[in-house]
Amino acid sequence: MNQDKKRRANGNSRPKKKKRYSRRQILFNRLLVLVVFLALVFGVVKGVRWALVKLDIIDTPSVFESEVIVKDNKETELQDTNDEEKTAKTANVEEQAEPAAEEEYTGIDLENASDPYYEAQTPMLVGPNNPIPSDFVPNLVDIYGGYKFDKKAVKALNDMMEAAKKDGVSLYVLSAYRSFESQTRLFTQKVDEYVGYGNDKETAVVYASKWVAKPGTSEHGTGLAVDLNSLEESFDQTAAYKWLQAHCAEYGFIMRYPKDKTDITKINYEPWHYRYVGSNHAKIIMEKGITLEEYLA
Ligand SMILES: [Zn+2]
């Protein structure tokens, strides 16, 4: 008490000011500084480790390594560091193998879900012995050149043509949807042509139907078929044909009338005629080199 009185008398106000910070407050402030400092150090260490892992300078954070070692084989802890490293490495391989298997699994589903050319429906078979059902109404949209194509499959056609273009190959449509009337006109023209060569009408019809489908039996009536680039057999010598052979199935198209399958299709070799069936069906048909008839049999 006396000392305090003396200080006050001397006009020394310092002890008074110091009293504003209690011991508790000082301790708290020091703790706060320590916590902030530790947090900073932890952050820097974490950051450096992350950077090292990212730059492939170290394999994986040692925390994971030790966890895996313990899980893998408890005896390893007693062995020397070389063995620990070995176990850590095999453990790493196992760790990498697991996500790969997961990717493979989800990949199958993703492929179908993300494939815009996937077709759940069985393709419709149209041919000389399989006329288009009388109640069939095609769902058509206009495409360039005044042609019409199936609304659902038009994206596949456009995408295929764009992909070809990117590969330096030009594809252009010579024929797409044909109405019953236009098919009748084409067929009549072809019959007249064979009559002109000196055939009787019956024979002319037989010959004509090898080249032009009888009305109601042409795939062009479905809106799902296109003739591309050239109506000559020599089309199969072009880069466009080779590109189509390699890629048409990716977009859900098949070459509908192969050379060695005319006895099955009853239609002459047409390397220019492509039919949309969906990529899942098309890939099997093109890979096996079979016809739609064989695929559906
Ligand atoms: Zn055609």
mmCIF file of C-alpha atoms and ligand atoms in Angstrom:
data_model
loop_
_atom_site.group_PDB
_atom_site.id
_atom_site.type_symbol
_atom_site.label_atom_id
_atom_site.label_comp_id
_atom_site.label_asym_id
_atom_site.label_seq_id
_atom_site.Cartn_x
_atom_site.Cartn_y
_atom_site.Cartn_z
ATOM 1 C CA MET A 1 0.000 0.000 0.000
ATOM 2 C CA ASN A 2 2.842 2.334 0.884
ATOM 3 C CA GLN A 3 4.634 1.702 -2.375
ATOM 4 C CA ASP A 4 1.484 2.394 -4.375
ATOM 5 C CA LYS A 5 1.009 5.607 -2.468
ATOM 6 C CA LYS A 6 4.612 6.599 -3.230
ATOM 7 C CA ARG A 7 4.164 5.917 -6.928
ATOM 8 C CA ARG A 8 1.020 7.958 -7.059
ATOM 9 C CA ALA A 9 2.813 10.726 -5.238
ATOM 10 C CA ASN A 10 5.678 10.601 -7.753
ATOM 11 C CA GLY A 11 3.172 10.911 -10.569
ATOM 12 C CA ASN A 12 4.214 7.552 -11.945
ATOM 13 C CA SER A 13 1.164 6.249 -13.760
ATOM 14 C CA ARG A 14 2.810 3.212 -15.450
ATOM 15 C CA PRO A 15 1.825 0.586 -12.926
ATOM 16 C CA LYS A 16 -1.759 1.767 -13.378
ATOM 17 C CA LYS A 17 -1.614 1.262 -17.166
ATOM 18 C CA LYS A 18 0.013 -2.144 -16.865
ATOM 19 C CA LYS A 19 -2.840 -3.234 -14.725
ATOM 20 C CA ARG A 20 -5.200 -2.944 -17.725
ATOM 21 C CA TYR A 21 -3.823 -6.316 -19.030
ATOM 22 C CA SER A 22 -4.507 -9.063 -16.600
ATOM 23 C CA ARG A 23 -2.270 -12.122 -16.507
ATOM 24 C CA ARG A 24 -5.079 -14.115 -18.035
ATOM 25 C CA GLN A 25 -5.302 -11.744 -20.987
ATOM 26 C CA ILE A 26 -1.551 -11.840 -21.598
ATOM 27 C CA LEU A 27 -1.565 -15.641 -21.501
ATOM 28 C CA PHE A 28 -4.505 -15.689 -23.906
ATOM 29 C CA ASN A 29 -2.733 -13.287 -26.306
ATOM 30 C CA ARG A 30 0.410 -15.442 -26.268
ATOM 31 C CA LEU A 31 -1.634 -18.562 -26.910
ATOM 32 C CA LEU A 32 -3.390 -16.833 -29.809
ATOM 33 C CA VAL A 33 -0.049 -15.882 -31.389
ATOM 34 C CA LEU A 34 1.188 -19.450 -30.926
ATOM 35 C CA VAL A 35 -1.936 -20.938 -32.523
ATOM 36 C CA VAL A 36 -1.708 -18.574 -35.521
ATOM 37 C CA PHE A 37 1.991 -19.403 -35.904
ATOM 38 C CA LEU A 38 1.342 -23.161 -35.756
ATOM 39 C CA ALA A 39 -1.494 -22.845 -38.269
ATOM 40 C CA LEU A 40 0.828 -20.972 -40.638
ATOM 41 C CA VAL A 41 3.571 -23.603 -40.307
ATOM 42 C CA PHE A 42 1.035 -26.404 -40.869
ATOM 43 C CA GLY A 43 -0.316 -24.624 -43.932
ATOM 44 C CA VAL A 44 3.134 -24.136 -45.448
ATOM 45 C CA VAL A 45 4.122 -27.779 -44.822
ATOM 46 C CA LYS A 46 0.857 -28.999 -46.357
ATOM 47 C CA GLY A 47 1.298 -26.715 -49.353
ATOM 48 C CA VAL A 48 4.866 -27.832 -49.995
ATOM 49 C CA ARG A 49 3.871 -31.508 -49.694
ATOM 50 C CA TRP A 50 0.957 -31.005 -52.076
ATOM 51 C CA ALA A 51 3.253 -29.279 -54.567
ATOM 52 C CA LEU A 52 5.814 -32.105 -54.312
ATOM 53 C CA VAL A 53 3.132 -34.740 -54.910
ATOM 54 C CA LYS A 54 1.747 -32.771 -57.844
ATOM 55 C CA LEU A 55 5.209 -32.429 -59.360
ATOM 56 C CA ASP A 56 5.798 -36.199 -58.890
ATOM 57 C CA ILE A 57 8.818 -35.492 -56.707
ATOM 58 C CA ILE A 58 7.387 -37.725 -54.006
ATOM 59 C CA ASP A 59 4.990 -40.605 -54.615
ATOM 60 C CA THR A 60 2.191 -40.111 -52.125
ATOM 61 C CA PRO A 61 1.838 -38.389 -48.769
ATOM 62 C CA SER A 62 3.606 -40.476 -46.155
ATOM 63 C CA VAL A 63 0.444 -40.484 -44.054
ATOM 64 C CA PHE A 64 -1.226 -42.740 -46.611
ATOM 65 C CA GLU A 65 1.867 -44.920 -46.941
ATOM 66 C CA SER A 66 2.019 -45.704 -43.263
ATOM 67 C CA GLU A 67 -1.715 -46.357 -43.142
ATOM 68 C CA VAL A 68 -1.454 -48.801 -46.019
ATOM 69 C CA ILE A 69 1.550 -50.550 -44.508
ATOM 70 C CA VAL A 70 -0.292 -51.129 -41.254
ATOM 71 C CA LYS A 71 -3.372 -52.347 -43.080
ATOM 72 C CA ASP A 72 -1.334 -54.506 -45.438
ATOM 73 C CA ASN A 73 0.993 -56.270 -43.066
ATOM 74 C CA LYS A 74 1.528 -55.426 -39.414
ATOM 75 C CA GLU A 75 4.872 -57.243 -39.387
ATOM 76 C CA THR A 76 6.271 -54.689 -41.809
ATOM 77 C CA GLU A 77 6.548 -52.188 -39.010
ATOM 78 C CA LEU A 78 9.271 -54.338 -37.449
ATOM 79 C CA GLN A 79 11.230 -54.675 -40.700
ATOM 80 C CA ASP A 80 13.793 -52.243 -42.004
ATOM 81 C CA THR A 81 12.997 -49.188 -44.126
ATOM 82 C CA ASN A 82 13.767 -50.897 -47.454
ATOM 83 C CA ASP A 83 11.011 -53.406 -46.855
ATOM 84 C CA GLU A 84 8.671 -50.622 -45.813
ATOM 85 C CA GLU A 85 9.313 -48.874 -49.080
ATOM 86 C CA LYS A 86 8.642 -52.081 -51.001
ATOM 87 C CA THR A 87 5.330 -52.633 -49.229
ATOM 88 C CA ALA A 88 4.417 -49.016 -49.762
ATOM 89 C CA LYS A 89 5.095 -49.393 -53.480
ATOM 90 C CA THR A 90 2.957 -52.521 -53.861
ATOM 91 C CA ALA A 91 0.280 -50.840 -51.809
ATOM 92 C CA ASN A 92 0.423 -47.887 -54.173
ATOM 93 C CA VAL A 93 -0.080 -50.185 -57.147
ATOM 94 C CA GLU A 94 -3.132 -51.668 -55.451
ATOM 95 C CA GLU A 95 -4.417 -48.195 -54.712
ATOM 96 C CA GLN A 96 -4.030 -47.242 -58.363
ATOM 97 C CA ALA A 97 -5.656 -50.451 -59.582
ATOM 98 C CA GLU A 98 -8.851 -49.819 -57.614
ATOM 99 C CA PRO A 99 -9.878 -46.531 -59.282
ATOM 100 C CA ALA A 100 -9.027 -48.027 -62.694
ATOM 101 C CA ALA A 101 -11.504 -50.834 -62.109
ATOM 102 C CA GLU A 102 -14.112 -48.267 -61.046
ATOM 103 C CA GLU A 103 -13.530 -46.267 -64.220
ATOM 104 C CA GLU A 104 -13.993 -49.388 -66.331
ATOM 105 C CA TYR A 105 -17.265 -50.174 -64.614
ATOM 106 C CA THR A 106 -18.816 -46.717 -64.948
ATOM 107 C CA GLY A 107 -17.378 -46.448 -68.468
ATOM 108 C CA ILE A 108 -19.805 -49.004 -69.824
ATOM 109 C CA ASP A 109 -22.847 -47.125 -68.587
ATOM 110 C CA LEU A 110 -21.454 -43.754 -69.576
ATOM 111 C CA GLU A 111 -20.776 -44.958 -73.099
ATOM 112 C CA ASN A 112 -24.441 -45.746 -73.682
ATOM 113 C CA ALA A 113 -25.744 -42.724 -71.826
ATOM 114 C CA SER A 114 -23.513 -40.300 -73.691
ATOM 115 C CA ASP A 115 -23.815 -41.944 -77.119
ATOM 116 C CA PRO A 116 -26.333 -39.812 -79.026
ATOM 117 C CA TYR A 117 -26.539 -42.445 -81.767
ATOM 118 C CA TYR A 118 -27.570 -45.285 -79.483
ATOM 119 C CA GLU A 119 -30.828 -46.854 -80.630
ATOM 120 C CA ALA A 120 -32.833 -48.905 -78.161
ATOM 121 C CA GLN A 121 -35.327 -50.010 -80.820
ATOM 122 C CA THR A 122 -34.715 -52.925 -83.160
ATOM 123 C CA PRO A 123 -34.065 -51.543 -86.659
ATOM 124 C CA MET A 124 -36.960 -51.832 -89.107
ATOM 125 C CA LEU A 125 -36.271 -54.258 -91.938
ATOM 126 C CA VAL A 126 -37.345 -52.948 -95.323
ATOM 127 C CA GLY A 127 -36.636 -54.773 -98.563
ATOM 128 C CA PRO A 128 -38.157 -56.539 -101.570
ATOM 129 C CA ASN A 129 -39.787 -59.098 -99.245
ATOM 130 C CA ASN A 130 -40.388 -56.660 -96.385
ATOM 131 C CA PRO A 131 -42.438 -53.692 -97.544
ATOM 132 C CA ILE A 132 -42.873 -50.671 -95.307
ATOM 133 C CA PRO A 133 -45.997 -51.164 -93.156
ATOM 134 C CA SER A 134 -48.962 -49.303 -94.634
ATOM 135 C CA ASP A 135 -49.540 -47.401 -91.381
ATOM 136 C CA PHE A 136 -45.923 -46.185 -91.194
ATOM 137 C CA VAL A 137 -45.625 -42.399 -91.095
ATOM 138 C CA PRO A 138 -42.083 -41.046 -91.306
ATOM 139 C CA ASN A 139 -41.135 -38.155 -89.002
ATOM 140 C CA LEU A 140 -39.182 -35.937 -91.358
ATOM 141 C CA VAL A 141 -37.171 -32.721 -91.298
ATOM 142 C CA ASP A 142 -35.724 -30.753 -94.194
ATOM 143 C CA ILE A 143 -32.023 -31.089 -94.810
ATOM 144 C CA TYR A 144 -29.923 -29.108 -97.251
ATOM 145 C CA GLY A 145 -30.457 -29.597 -100.975
ATOM 146 C CA GLY A 146 -34.227 -29.902 -100.614
ATOM 147 C CA TYR A 147 -33.980 -33.421 -99.174
ATOM 148 C CA LYS A 148 -35.796 -34.797 -96.170
ATOM 149 C CA PHE A 149 -34.466 -37.104 -93.480
ATOM 150 C CA ASP A 150 -35.744 -38.724 -90.286
ATOM 151 C CA LYS A 151 -35.991 -36.140 -87.501
ATOM 152 C CA LYS A 152 -34.418 -38.402 -84.880
ATOM 153 C CA ALA A 153 -31.505 -39.522 -87.062
ATOM 154 C CA VAL A 154 -30.680 -36.215 -88.716
ATOM 155 C CA LYS A 155 -28.147 -35.315 -86.011
ATOM 156 C CA ALA A 156 -26.277 -38.551 -86.711
ATOM 157 C CA LEU A 157 -26.176 -37.726 -90.427
ATOM 158 C CA ASN A 158 -24.988 -34.166 -89.831
ATOM 159 C CA ASP A 159 -22.387 -35.249 -87.281
ATOM 160 C CA MET A 160 -21.059 -37.946 -89.620
ATOM 161 C CA MET A 161 -20.729 -35.487 -92.489
ATOM 162 C CA GLU A 162 -19.025 -32.911 -90.274
ATOM 163 C CA ALA A 163 -16.605 -35.499 -88.893
ATOM 164 C CA ALA A 164 -15.738 -36.556 -92.450
ATOM 165 C CA LYS A 165 -15.146 -32.934 -93.382
ATOM 166 C CA LYS A 166 -12.742 -32.557 -90.461
ATOM 167 C CA ASP A 167 -10.838 -35.555 -91.815
ATOM 168 C CA GLY A 168 -10.656 -33.887 -95.225
ATOM 169 C CA VAL A 169 -13.412 -36.003 -96.802
ATOM 170 C CA SER A 170 -16.434 -34.456 -98.516
ATOM 171 C CA LEU A 171 -19.722 -36.305 -98.210
ATOM 172 C CA TYR A 172 -22.806 -35.053 -99.998
ATOM 173 C CA VAL A 173 -26.321 -36.373 -100.195
ATOM 174 C CA LEU A 174 -27.649 -37.482 -103.588
ATOM 175 C CA SER A 175 -30.896 -38.900 -102.256
ATOM 176 C CA ALA A 176 -32.582 -39.226 -98.875
ATOM 177 C CA TYR A 177 -36.292 -39.677 -98.151
ATOM 178 C CA ARG A 178 -38.434 -40.692 -101.093
ATOM 179 C CA SER A 179 -42.191 -40.647 -100.964
ATOM 180 C CA PHE A 180 -44.213 -43.540 -102.352
ATOM 181 C CA GLU A 181 -44.990 -41.356 -105.379
ATOM 182 C CA SER A 182 -41.395 -40.454 -106.173
ATOM 183 C CA GLN A 183 -40.360 -44.091 -105.689
ATOM 184 C CA THR A 184 -43.118 -45.126 -108.142
ATOM 185 C CA ARG A 185 -41.831 -42.599 -110.671
ATOM 186 C CA LEU A 186 -38.236 -43.830 -110.305
ATOM 187 C CA PHE A 187 -39.284 -47.454 -110.602
ATOM 188 C CA THR A 188 -41.427 -46.829 -113.686
ATOM 189 C CA GLN A 189 -38.512 -44.996 -115.320
ATOM 190 C CA LYS A 190 -36.204 -47.953 -114.692
ATOM 191 C CA VAL A 191 -38.744 -50.482 -116.043
ATOM 192 C CA ASP A 192 -39.172 -48.330 -119.165
ATOM 193 C CA GLU A 193 -35.381 -48.252 -119.546
ATOM 194 C CA TYR A 194 -35.200 -52.097 -119.588
ATOM 195 C CA VAL A 195 -38.182 -52.309 -121.931
ATOM 196 C CA GLY A 196 -36.228 -49.935 -124.150
ATOM 197 C CA TYR A 197 -33.358 -52.481 -124.221
ATOM 198 C CA GLY A 198 -35.805 -54.974 -125.785
ATOM 199 C CA ASN A 199 -37.060 -56.822 -122.688
ATOM 200 C CA ASP A 200 -40.695 -57.682 -122.151
ATOM 201 C CA LYS A 201 -42.465 -55.865 -119.321
ATOM 202 C CA GLU A 202 -42.193 -58.788 -116.853
ATOM 203 C CA THR A 203 -38.437 -59.198 -117.364
ATOM 204 C CA ALA A 204 -37.970 -55.440 -117.280
ATOM 205 C CA VAL A 205 -39.677 -55.330 -113.856
ATOM 206 C CA VAL A 206 -37.345 -58.075 -112.569
ATOM 207 C CA TYR A 207 -34.229 -56.223 -113.791
ATOM 208 C CA ALA A 208 -35.470 -52.833 -112.652
ATOM 209 C CA SER A 209 -36.195 -54.076 -109.148
ATOM 210 C CA LYS A 210 -32.513 -55.037 -108.811
ATOM 211 C CA TRP A 211 -31.644 -51.357 -109.109
ATOM 212 C CA VAL A 212 -34.674 -49.489 -107.905
ATOM 213 C CA ALA A 213 -36.837 -50.850 -105.149
ATOM 214 C CA LYS A 214 -40.483 -51.417 -105.959
ATOM 215 C CA PRO A 215 -42.689 -48.718 -104.446
ATOM 216 C CA GLY A 216 -43.172 -49.417 -100.735
ATOM 217 C CA THR A 217 -40.081 -51.623 -100.480
ATOM 218 C CA SER A 218 -37.404 -48.934 -100.617
ATOM 219 C CA GLU A 219 -35.455 -48.004 -97.493
ATOM 220 C CA HIS A 220 -35.605 -44.436 -98.739
ATOM 221 C CA GLY A 221 -39.286 -44.507 -97.791
ATOM 222 C CA THR A 222 -38.305 -44.746 -94.109
ATOM 223 C CA GLY A 223 -36.371 -41.470 -94.159
ATOM 224 C CA LEU A 224 -33.442 -43.351 -92.635
ATOM 225 C CA ALA A 225 -31.404 -44.013 -95.797
ATOM 226 C CA VAL A 226 -29.089 -41.806 -97.836
ATOM 227 C CA ASP A 227 -27.238 -42.191 -101.087
ATOM 228 C CA LEU A 228 -23.890 -40.437 -100.851
ATOM 229 C CA ASN A 229 -21.513 -38.891 -103.371
ATOM 230 C CA SER A 230 -21.793 -41.219 -106.398
ATOM 231 C CA LEU A 231 -24.162 -43.844 -107.807
ATOM 232 C CA GLU A 232 -21.269 -45.688 -109.446
ATOM 233 C CA GLU A 233 -19.666 -48.882 -108.167
ATOM 234 C CA SER A 234 -16.308 -47.148 -108.540
ATOM 235 C CA PHE A 235 -17.305 -45.096 -105.492
ATOM 236 C CA ASP A 236 -15.675 -47.887 -103.469
ATOM 237 C CA GLN A 237 -12.301 -46.718 -104.794
ATOM 238 C CA THR A 238 -12.626 -43.273 -103.222
ATOM 239 C CA ALA A 239 -11.347 -41.846 -99.961
ATOM 240 C CA ALA A 240 -14.955 -41.032 -99.021
ATOM 241 C CA TYR A 241 -15.926 -44.716 -99.242
ATOM 242 C CA LYS A 242 -12.909 -45.760 -97.177
ATOM 243 C CA TRP A 243 -13.771 -43.154 -94.548
ATOM 244 C CA LEU A 244 -17.378 -44.402 -94.434
ATOM 245 C CA GLN A 245 -16.240 -48.007 -94.024
ATOM 246 C CA ALA A 246 -14.113 -46.974 -91.058
ATOM 247 C CA HIS A 247 -16.482 -44.518 -89.376
ATOM 248 C CA CYS A 248 -20.126 -44.844 -90.485
ATOM 249 C CA ALA A 249 -20.990 -47.276 -87.668
ATOM 250 C CA GLU A 250 -19.806 -44.765 -85.037
ATOM 251 C CA TYR A 251 -22.673 -42.563 -86.168
ATOM 252 C CA GLY A 252 -25.146 -45.424 -86.395
ATOM 253 C CA PHE A 253 -24.979 -46.024 -90.165
ATOM 254 C CA ILE A 254 -24.380 -49.236 -92.093
ATOM 255 C CA MET A 255 -23.521 -49.906 -95.694
ATOM 256 C CA ARG A 256 -26.778 -51.615 -96.494
ATOM 257 C CA TYR A 257 -26.016 -53.497 -99.720
ATOM 258 C CA PRO A 258 -22.551 -55.097 -99.668
ATOM 259 C CA LYS A 259 -20.997 -56.672 -102.758
ATOM 260 C CA ASP A 260 -21.024 -60.300 -101.617
ATOM 261 C CA LYS A 261 -24.487 -60.243 -100.016
ATOM 262 C CA THR A 262 -26.767 -59.555 -102.981
ATOM 263 C CA ASP A 263 -28.361 -62.995 -102.634
ATOM 264 C CA ILE A 264 -29.489 -62.027 -99.136
ATOM 265 C CA THR A 265 -30.458 -58.376 -99.688
ATOM 266 C CA LYS A 266 -31.883 -59.026 -103.193
ATOM 267 C CA ILE A 267 -30.405 -55.644 -104.073
ATOM 268 C CA ASN A 268 -27.318 -55.046 -106.204
ATOM 269 C CA TYR A 269 -24.066 -53.816 -104.725
ATOM 270 C CA GLU A 270 -24.547 -50.186 -103.660
ATOM 271 C CA PRO A 271 -21.447 -48.797 -101.960
ATOM 272 C CA TRP A 272 -23.192 -45.386 -101.778
ATOM 273 C CA HIS A 273 -26.333 -46.418 -99.868
ATOM 274 C CA TYR A 274 -26.182 -45.967 -96.065
ATOM 275 C CA ARG A 275 -28.921 -46.732 -93.604
ATOM 276 C CA TYR A 276 -29.257 -45.398 -90.057
ATOM 277 C CA VAL A 277 -29.878 -48.173 -87.499
ATOM 278 C CA GLY A 278 -28.165 -46.797 -84.357
ATOM 279 C CA SER A 279 -24.526 -47.127 -83.363
ATOM 280 C CA ASN A 280 -25.047 -50.152 -81.099
ATOM 281 C CA HIS A 281 -26.545 -52.163 -83.970
ATOM 282 C CA ALA A 282 -24.342 -50.619 -86.662
ATOM 283 C CA LYS A 283 -21.064 -51.495 -84.918
ATOM 284 C CA ILE A 284 -21.968 -55.193 -84.771
ATOM 285 C CA ILE A 285 -23.217 -55.270 -88.378
ATOM 286 C CA MET A 286 -20.174 -53.458 -89.801
ATOM 287 C CA GLU A 287 -17.625 -55.318 -87.669
ATOM 288 C CA LYS A 288 -19.063 -58.722 -88.622
ATOM 289 C CA GLY A 289 -19.548 -57.667 -92.234
ATOM 290 C CA ILE A 290 -23.132 -58.882 -92.207
ATOM 291 C CA THR A 291 -26.407 -57.500 -93.556
ATOM 292 C CA LEU A 292 -29.387 -56.173 -91.634
ATOM 293 C CA GLU A 293 -31.260 -59.328 -92.711
ATOM 294 C CA GLU A 294 -28.598 -61.549 -91.093
ATOM 295 C CA TYR A 295 -28.419 -59.353 -88.001
ATOM 296 C CA LEU A 296 -32.176 -59.588 -87.426
ATOM 297 C CA ALA A 297 -32.438 -63.300 -88.305
HETATM 298 ZN ZN ZN B 1 -30.217 -45.684 -101.861
#
